[in-house]
Amino acid sequence: QSQISKAVRTLCVFARQDLTRDPPFSKLDLISCRNVLIYFDRDTQEMLFQKFHDALAPGGFLVLGKVETLFGPARARFQAVEPRERIFRRQ
């Protein structure tokens, strides 16, 4: 491994989690949840958006898959940074 990849790995948390059951991590700078939310109903998606918001540090980023989008109350919790790429920032 290169020194850069080792340095990046020390800054990241890689973990398997049940999004609907496990408590979220906190003060995260980035959550990448690509092509996962499409498998949940709207109520569960809204619950997950709230969890993501709570887990992110102020100004942290949420990256969604190309077919996923924010809706309802979640739109007020996140600001679109790159809507086409589905990159949002915690408000």
CSV table of N, CA, C and O in Angstrom, one decimal:
chain,number,residue,atom,x,y,z
A,1,GLN,N,0.8,-1.2,0.0
A,1,GLN,CA,0.0,0.0,0.0
A,1,GLN,C,0.9,1.2,0.0
A,1,GLN,O,1.9,1.3,0.6
A,2,SER,N,0.4,2.2,-0.7
A,2,SER,CA,1.1,3.5,-0.7
A,2,SER,C,0.9,4.3,0.6
A,2,SER,O,0.0,4.0,1.4
A,3,GLN,N,1.8,5.2,0.9
A,3,GLN,CA,1.7,6.0,2.1
A,3,GLN,C,0.4,6.8,2.1
A,3,GLN,O,-0.2,7.0,3.1
A,4,ILE,N,0.0,7.3,0.9
A,4,ILE,CA,-1.3,8.0,0.8
A,4,ILE,C,-2.5,7.2,1.2
A,4,ILE,O,-3.3,7.6,2.0
A,5,SER,N,-2.6,6.0,0.7
A,5,SER,CA,-3.7,5.1,1.0
A,5,SER,C,-3.7,4.7,2.5
A,5,SER,O,-4.8,4.7,3.1
A,6,LYS,N,-2.5,4.5,3.1
A,6,LYS,CA,-2.4,4.3,4.5
A,6,LYS,C,-2.9,5.5,5.3
A,6,LYS,O,-3.7,5.3,6.3
A,7,ALA,N,-2.5,6.6,4.9
A,7,ALA,CA,-2.9,7.9,5.6
A,7,ALA,C,-4.5,8.0,5.5
A,7,ALA,O,-5.1,8.4,6.5
A,8,VAL,N,-5.0,7.8,4.3
A,8,VAL,CA,-6.5,7.9,4.1
A,8,VAL,C,-7.2,6.9,5.0
A,8,VAL,O,-8.2,7.2,5.7
A,9,ARG,N,-6.7,5.7,5.0
A,9,ARG,CA,-7.4,4.6,5.8
A,9,ARG,C,-7.4,5.0,7.3
A,9,ARG,O,-8.4,4.7,8.0
A,10,THR,N,-6.4,5.7,7.8
A,10,THR,CA,-6.4,6.0,9.2
A,10,THR,C,-7.4,7.1,9.5
A,10,THR,O,-7.8,7.3,10.7
A,11,LEU,N,-7.8,7.9,8.5
A,11,LEU,CA,-8.8,8.9,8.7
A,11,LEU,C,-10.2,8.5,8.6
A,11,LEU,O,-11.2,9.2,8.8
A,12,CYS,N,-10.4,7.2,8.1
A,12,CYS,CA,-11.8,6.7,7.7
A,12,CYS,C,-12.2,5.7,8.7
A,12,CYS,O,-11.4,4.9,9.3
A,13,VAL,N,-13.6,5.6,8.8
A,13,VAL,CA,-14.2,4.5,9.5
A,13,VAL,C,-14.9,3.6,8.5
A,13,VAL,O,-15.7,4.1,7.8
A,14,PHE,N,-14.5,2.4,8.4
A,14,PHE,CA,-15.1,1.4,7.5
A,14,PHE,C,-15.8,0.4,8.4
A,14,PHE,O,-15.2,-0.2,9.3
A,15,ALA,N,-17.2,0.4,8.3
A,15,ALA,CA,-17.9,-0.5,9.2
A,15,ALA,C,-19.2,-0.9,8.5
A,15,ALA,O,-19.8,-0.2,7.7
A,16,ARG,N,-19.6,-2.2,8.8
A,16,ARG,CA,-20.8,-2.7,8.3
A,16,ARG,C,-21.9,-2.3,9.4
A,16,ARG,O,-21.6,-2.5,10.6
A,17,GLN,N,-23.0,-1.8,8.9
A,17,GLN,CA,-24.1,-1.4,9.9
A,17,GLN,C,-25.4,-1.7,9.3
A,17,GLN,O,-25.7,-1.6,8.1
A,18,ASP,N,-26.3,-2.1,10.2
A,18,ASP,CA,-27.8,-2.2,9.8
A,18,ASP,C,-28.3,-0.8,10.0
A,18,ASP,O,-28.5,-0.3,11.1
A,19,LEU,N,-28.6,-0.1,8.9
A,19,LEU,CA,-29.1,1.3,9.0
A,19,LEU,C,-30.4,1.4,9.8
A,19,LEU,O,-30.6,2.5,10.4
A,20,THR,N,-31.2,0.4,9.8
A,20,THR,CA,-32.5,0.6,10.5
A,20,THR,C,-32.4,0.3,12.0
A,20,THR,O,-33.3,0.6,12.7
A,21,ARG,N,-31.3,-0.4,12.4
A,21,ARG,CA,-31.3,-0.8,13.8
A,21,ARG,C,-30.1,-0.3,14.6
A,21,ARG,O,-30.2,0.1,15.7
A,22,ASP,N,-28.9,-0.2,14.0
A,22,ASP,CA,-27.7,0.2,14.7
A,22,ASP,C,-27.7,1.7,14.9
A,22,ASP,O,-28.2,2.4,14.0
A,23,PRO,N,-27.3,2.1,16.1
A,23,PRO,CA,-27.2,3.6,16.3
A,23,PRO,C,-26.1,4.2,15.3
A,23,PRO,O,-25.1,3.5,15.0
A,24,PRO,N,-26.3,5.3,14.9
A,24,PRO,CA,-25.4,5.9,13.9
A,24,PRO,C,-24.1,6.4,14.6
A,24,PRO,O,-24.1,6.6,15.8
A,25,PHE,N,-23.0,6.5,13.9
A,25,PHE,CA,-21.8,7.1,14.4
A,25,PHE,C,-22.2,8.6,14.5
A,25,PHE,O,-23.2,9.0,14.1
A,26,SER,N,-21.3,9.4,15.1
A,26,SER,CA,-21.5,10.8,15.2
A,26,SER,C,-20.3,11.6,14.8
A,26,SER,O,-19.2,11.1,14.7
A,27,LYS,N,-20.6,12.8,14.4
A,27,LYS,CA,-19.6,13.8,14.0
A,27,LYS,C,-18.9,13.4,12.8
A,27,LYS,O,-17.7,13.6,12.6
A,28,LEU,N,-19.6,12.7,11.8
A,28,LEU,CA,-18.9,12.3,10.6
A,28,LEU,C,-18.8,13.4,9.6
A,28,LEU,O,-19.7,14.3,9.6
A,29,ASP,N,-17.8,13.4,8.8
A,29,ASP,CA,-17.6,14.4,7.8
A,29,ASP,C,-18.3,14.0,6.5
A,29,ASP,O,-18.6,14.9,5.6
A,30,LEU,N,-18.5,12.7,6.3
A,30,LEU,CA,-19.0,12.2,5.0
A,30,LEU,C,-19.7,10.9,5.2
A,30,LEU,O,-19.3,10.0,5.9
A,31,ILE,N,-20.9,10.9,4.6
A,31,ILE,CA,-21.7,9.6,4.6
A,31,ILE,C,-22.0,9.3,3.1
A,31,ILE,O,-22.5,10.2,2.4
A,32,SER,N,-21.5,8.2,2.6
A,32,SER,CA,-21.8,7.8,1.3
A,32,SER,C,-22.8,6.6,1.3
A,32,SER,O,-22.5,5.6,1.9
A,33,CYS,N,-24.0,6.9,0.9
A,33,CYS,CA,-25.0,5.8,0.9
A,33,CYS,C,-25.6,5.8,-0.5
A,33,CYS,O,-26.7,6.3,-0.8
A,34,ARG,N,-24.9,5.1,-1.4
A,34,ARG,CA,-25.3,5.1,-2.8
A,34,ARG,C,-26.1,3.8,-3.1
A,34,ARG,O,-25.6,2.7,-2.8
A,35,ASN,N,-27.2,4.1,-3.7
A,35,ASN,CA,-28.1,3.0,-4.2
A,35,ASN,C,-28.5,2.0,-3.1
A,35,ASN,O,-28.6,0.8,-3.3
A,36,VAL,N,-28.8,2.5,-1.9
A,36,VAL,CA,-29.3,1.7,-0.8
A,36,VAL,C,-30.7,2.1,-0.5
A,36,VAL,O,-31.6,1.3,-0.3
A,37,LEU,N,-31.0,3.4,-0.4
A,37,LEU,CA,-32.3,3.9,0.0
A,37,LEU,C,-33.4,3.5,-0.9
A,37,LEU,O,-34.6,3.4,-0.5
A,38,ILE,N,-33.1,3.2,-2.2
A,38,ILE,CA,-34.2,2.8,-3.1
A,38,ILE,C,-34.9,1.5,-2.7
A,38,ILE,O,-36.0,1.3,-3.1
A,39,TYR,N,-34.3,0.8,-1.8
A,39,TYR,CA,-34.9,-0.5,-1.4
A,39,TYR,C,-35.8,-0.3,-0.1
A,39,TYR,O,-36.4,-1.3,0.3
A,40,PHE,N,-35.9,0.9,0.4
A,40,PHE,CA,-36.7,1.1,1.6
A,40,PHE,C,-38.0,1.9,1.2
A,40,PHE,O,-38.0,2.7,0.2
A,41,ASP,N,-39.0,1.8,2.0
A,41,ASP,CA,-40.2,2.6,1.7
A,41,ASP,C,-40.0,4.1,2.2
A,41,ASP,O,-39.0,4.3,2.9
A,42,ARG,N,-40.9,5.0,1.9
A,42,ARG,CA,-40.7,6.4,2.2
A,42,ARG,C,-40.5,6.7,3.6
A,42,ARG,O,-39.7,7.5,4.0
A,43,ASP,N,-41.3,6.0,4.5
A,43,ASP,CA,-41.2,6.3,5.9
A,43,ASP,C,-39.8,5.9,6.4
A,43,ASP,O,-39.2,6.6,7.2
A,44,THR,N,-39.3,4.8,6.0
A,44,THR,CA,-37.9,4.3,6.4
A,44,THR,C,-36.9,5.3,5.8
A,44,THR,O,-35.9,5.6,6.5
A,45,GLN,N,-37.1,5.7,4.6
A,45,GLN,CA,-36.1,6.6,4.0
A,45,GLN,C,-36.0,7.9,4.8
A,45,GLN,O,-35.0,8.4,5.1
A,46,GLU,N,-37.2,8.4,5.2
A,46,GLU,CA,-37.2,9.7,6.0
A,46,GLU,C,-36.5,9.5,7.4
A,46,GLU,O,-35.8,10.3,7.8
A,47,MET,N,-36.7,8.3,8.0
A,47,MET,CA,-36.1,8.0,9.3
A,47,MET,C,-34.6,7.9,9.0
A,47,MET,O,-33.8,8.5,9.9
A,48,LEU,N,-34.1,7.4,7.9
A,48,LEU,CA,-32.7,7.3,7.7
A,48,LEU,C,-32.1,8.7,7.4
A,48,LEU,O,-31.0,9.0,7.8
A,49,PHE,N,-32.8,9.5,6.6
A,49,PHE,CA,-32.3,10.9,6.4
A,49,PHE,C,-32.1,11.6,7.7
A,49,PHE,O,-31.2,12.3,7.9
A,50,GLN,N,-33.0,11.4,8.7
A,50,GLN,CA,-32.9,12.0,10.0
A,50,GLN,C,-31.6,11.5,10.7
A,50,GLN,O,-30.9,12.2,11.3
A,51,LYS,N,-31.4,10.2,10.6
A,51,LYS,CA,-30.2,9.5,11.2
A,51,LYS,C,-29.0,10.1,10.6
A,51,LYS,O,-28.0,10.4,11.3
A,52,PHE,N,-29.0,10.2,9.3
A,52,PHE,CA,-27.8,10.7,8.6
A,52,PHE,C,-27.5,12.2,9.0
A,52,PHE,O,-26.4,12.5,9.3
A,53,HIS,N,-28.6,13.0,9.1
A,53,HIS,CA,-28.4,14.3,9.6
A,53,HIS,C,-27.8,14.4,11.0
A,53,HIS,O,-26.9,15.2,11.2
A,54,ASP,N,-28.3,13.6,11.8
A,54,ASP,CA,-27.8,13.6,13.2
A,54,ASP,C,-26.4,13.0,13.3
A,54,ASP,O,-25.6,13.5,14.2
A,55,ALA,N,-26.0,12.1,12.4
A,55,ALA,CA,-24.7,11.6,12.4
A,55,ALA,C,-23.6,12.5,11.9
A,55,ALA,O,-22.4,12.4,12.2
A,56,LEU,N,-24.0,13.3,11.0
A,56,LEU,CA,-23.0,14.2,10.3
A,56,LEU,C,-22.6,15.4,11.2
A,56,LEU,O,-23.5,16.0,11.9
A,57,ALA,N,-21.4,15.8,11.1
A,57,ALA,CA,-21.0,17.0,11.7
A,57,ALA,C,-21.6,18.2,11.0
A,57,ALA,O,-21.9,18.0,9.8
A,58,PRO,N,-21.7,19.4,11.6
A,58,PRO,CA,-22.2,20.5,10.8
A,58,PRO,C,-21.3,20.7,9.6
A,58,PRO,O,-20.1,20.7,9.7
A,59,GLY,N,-21.9,20.9,8.5
A,59,GLY,CA,-21.2,21.1,7.2
A,59,GLY,C,-20.8,19.8,6.6
A,59,GLY,O,-20.1,19.8,5.5
A,60,GLY,N,-21.1,18.6,7.2
A,60,GLY,CA,-20.7,17.3,6.7
A,60,GLY,C,-21.5,17.0,5.4
A,60,GLY,O,-22.5,17.6,5.1
A,61,PHE,N,-21.0,16.1,4.6
A,61,PHE,CA,-21.6,15.8,3.3
A,61,PHE,C,-22.3,14.4,3.3
A,61,PHE,O,-21.8,13.5,3.9
A,62,LEU,N,-23.4,14.4,2.5
A,62,LEU,CA,-24.1,13.2,2.3
A,62,LEU,C,-24.1,12.9,0.7
A,62,LEU,O,-24.5,13.8,0.0
A,63,VAL,N,-23.7,11.8,0.3
A,63,VAL,CA,-23.6,11.4,-1.1
A,63,VAL,C,-24.6,10.3,-1.3
A,63,VAL,O,-24.5,9.2,-0.7
A,64,LEU,N,-25.5,10.5,-2.2
A,64,LEU,CA,-26.6,9.5,-2.6
A,64,LEU,C,-26.3,8.9,-4.0
A,64,LEU,O,-25.5,9.5,-4.7
A,65,GLY,N,-27.0,7.9,-4.3
A,65,GLY,CA,-26.9,7.3,-5.6
A,65,GLY,C,-27.7,8.2,-6.7
A,65,GLY,O,-28.5,9.0,-6.3
A,66,LYS,N,-27.4,7.9,-7.9
A,66,LYS,CA,-28.0,8.7,-9.0
A,66,LYS,C,-29.5,8.7,-9.1
A,66,LYS,O,-30.1,9.7,-9.5
A,67,VAL,N,-30.1,7.6,-8.6
A,67,VAL,CA,-31.6,7.6,-8.7
A,67,VAL,C,-32.2,8.0,-7.3
A,67,VAL,O,-33.5,7.9,-7.2
A,68,GLU,N,-31.4,8.3,-6.4
A,68,GLU,CA,-32.0,8.7,-5.1
A,68,GLU,C,-32.0,10.2,-4.9
A,68,GLU,O,-31.2,10.9,-5.5
A,69,THR,N,-33.0,10.7,-4.1
A,69,THR,CA,-33.1,12.1,-3.9
A,69,THR,C,-33.7,12.4,-2.5
A,69,THR,O,-34.3,11.5,-1.9
A,70,LEU,N,-33.5,13.6,-2.1
A,70,LEU,CA,-34.1,14.0,-0.8
A,70,LEU,C,-35.6,14.5,-1.1
A,70,LEU,O,-35.9,15.1,-2.1
A,71,PHE,N,-36.4,14.2,-0.2
A,71,PHE,CA,-37.8,14.7,-0.3
A,71,PHE,C,-38.4,15.0,1.1
A,71,PHE,O,-37.7,14.7,2.1
A,72,GLY,N,-39.5,15.7,1.1
A,72,GLY,CA,-40.2,16.0,2.3
A,72,GLY,C,-39.3,16.8,3.3
A,72,GLY,O,-38.5,17.7,2.8
A,73,PRO,N,-39.4,16.6,4.6
A,73,PRO,CA,-38.6,17.3,5.6
A,73,PRO,C,-37.1,17.2,5.4
A,73,PRO,O,-36.4,18.1,5.8
A,74,ALA,N,-36.6,16.1,4.8
A,74,ALA,CA,-35.2,16.0,4.5
A,74,ALA,C,-34.6,17.1,3.7
A,74,ALA,O,-33.4,17.5,3.9
A,75,ARG,N,-35.4,17.7,2.8
A,75,ARG,CA,-34.9,18.8,2.0
A,75,ARG,C,-34.5,20.0,2.8
A,75,ARG,O,-33.6,20.7,2.4
A,76,ALA,N,-35.1,20.2,4.0
A,76,ALA,CA,-34.8,21.3,4.8
A,76,ALA,C,-33.5,21.0,5.7
A,76,ALA,O,-32.9,22.0,6.2
A,77,ARG,N,-33.2,19.8,5.8
A,77,ARG,CA,-32.0,19.4,6.6
A,77,ARG,C,-30.7,19.4,5.8
A,77,ARG,O,-29.6,19.4,6.4
A,78,PHE,N,-30.8,19.4,4.5
A,78,PHE,CA,-29.6,19.3,3.7
A,78,PHE,C,-29.6,20.4,2.5
A,78,PHE,O,-30.7,20.6,2.0
A,79,GLN,N,-28.5,20.9,2.2
A,79,GLN,CA,-28.4,21.8,1.1
A,79,GLN,C,-27.7,21.1,-0.1
A,79,GLN,O,-26.7,20.4,0.1
A,80,ALA,N,-28.3,21.2,-1.3
A,80,ALA,CA,-27.6,20.6,-2.4
A,80,ALA,C,-26.3,21.4,-2.8
A,80,ALA,O,-26.3,22.6,-2.9
A,81,VAL,N,-25.3,20.6,-2.9
A,81,VAL,CA,-24.0,21.1,-3.3
A,81,VAL,C,-23.8,20.9,-4.8
A,81,VAL,O,-23.4,21.8,-5.5
A,82,GLU,N,-24.0,19.7,-5.2
A,82,GLU,CA,-24.0,19.2,-6.6
A,82,GLU,C,-25.2,18.3,-6.8
A,82,GLU,O,-25.1,17.1,-6.7
A,83,PRO,N,-26.3,18.9,-7.1
A,83,PRO,CA,-27.6,18.2,-7.3
A,83,PRO,C,-27.5,17.0,-8.3
A,83,PRO,O,-28.0,15.9,-8.1
A,84,ARG,N,-26.8,17.3,-9.4
A,84,ARG,CA,-26.7,16.3,-10.5
A,84,ARG,C,-25.9,15.1,-10.0
A,84,ARG,O,-26.3,13.9,-10.4
A,85,GLU,N,-25.0,15.3,-9.1
A,85,GLU,CA,-24.2,14.2,-8.6
A,85,GLU,C,-24.7,13.7,-7.3
A,85,GLU,O,-24.1,12.8,-6.7
A,86,ARG,N,-25.8,14.3,-6.8
A,86,ARG,CA,-26.4,13.9,-5.5
A,86,ARG,C,-25.5,14.1,-4.3
A,86,ARG,O,-25.4,13.2,-3.5
A,87,ILE,N,-24.9,15.2,-4.3
A,87,ILE,CA,-24.0,15.6,-3.1
A,87,ILE,C,-24.7,16.7,-2.3
A,87,ILE,O,-25.0,17.7,-2.9
A,88,PHE,N,-24.9,16.4,-1.0
A,88,PHE,CA,-25.6,17.4,-0.2
A,88,PHE,C,-24.8,17.7,1.0
A,88,PHE,O,-23.9,16.9,1.5
A,89,ARG,N,-25.0,18.9,1.6
A,89,ARG,CA,-24.3,19.3,2.9
A,89,ARG,C,-25.3,19.4,4.0
A,89,ARG,O,-26.4,20.0,3.8
A,90,ARG,N,-25.0,19.0,5.2
A,90,ARG,CA,-25.8,19.1,6.3
A,90,ARG,C,-26.0,20.6,6.7
A,90,ARG,O,-25.0,21.3,6.7
A,91,GLN,N,-27.2,21.0,6.9
A,91,GLN,CA,-27.5,22.4,7.3
A,91,GLN,C,-27.2,22.6,8.8
A,91,GLN,O,-27.4,21.7,9.5
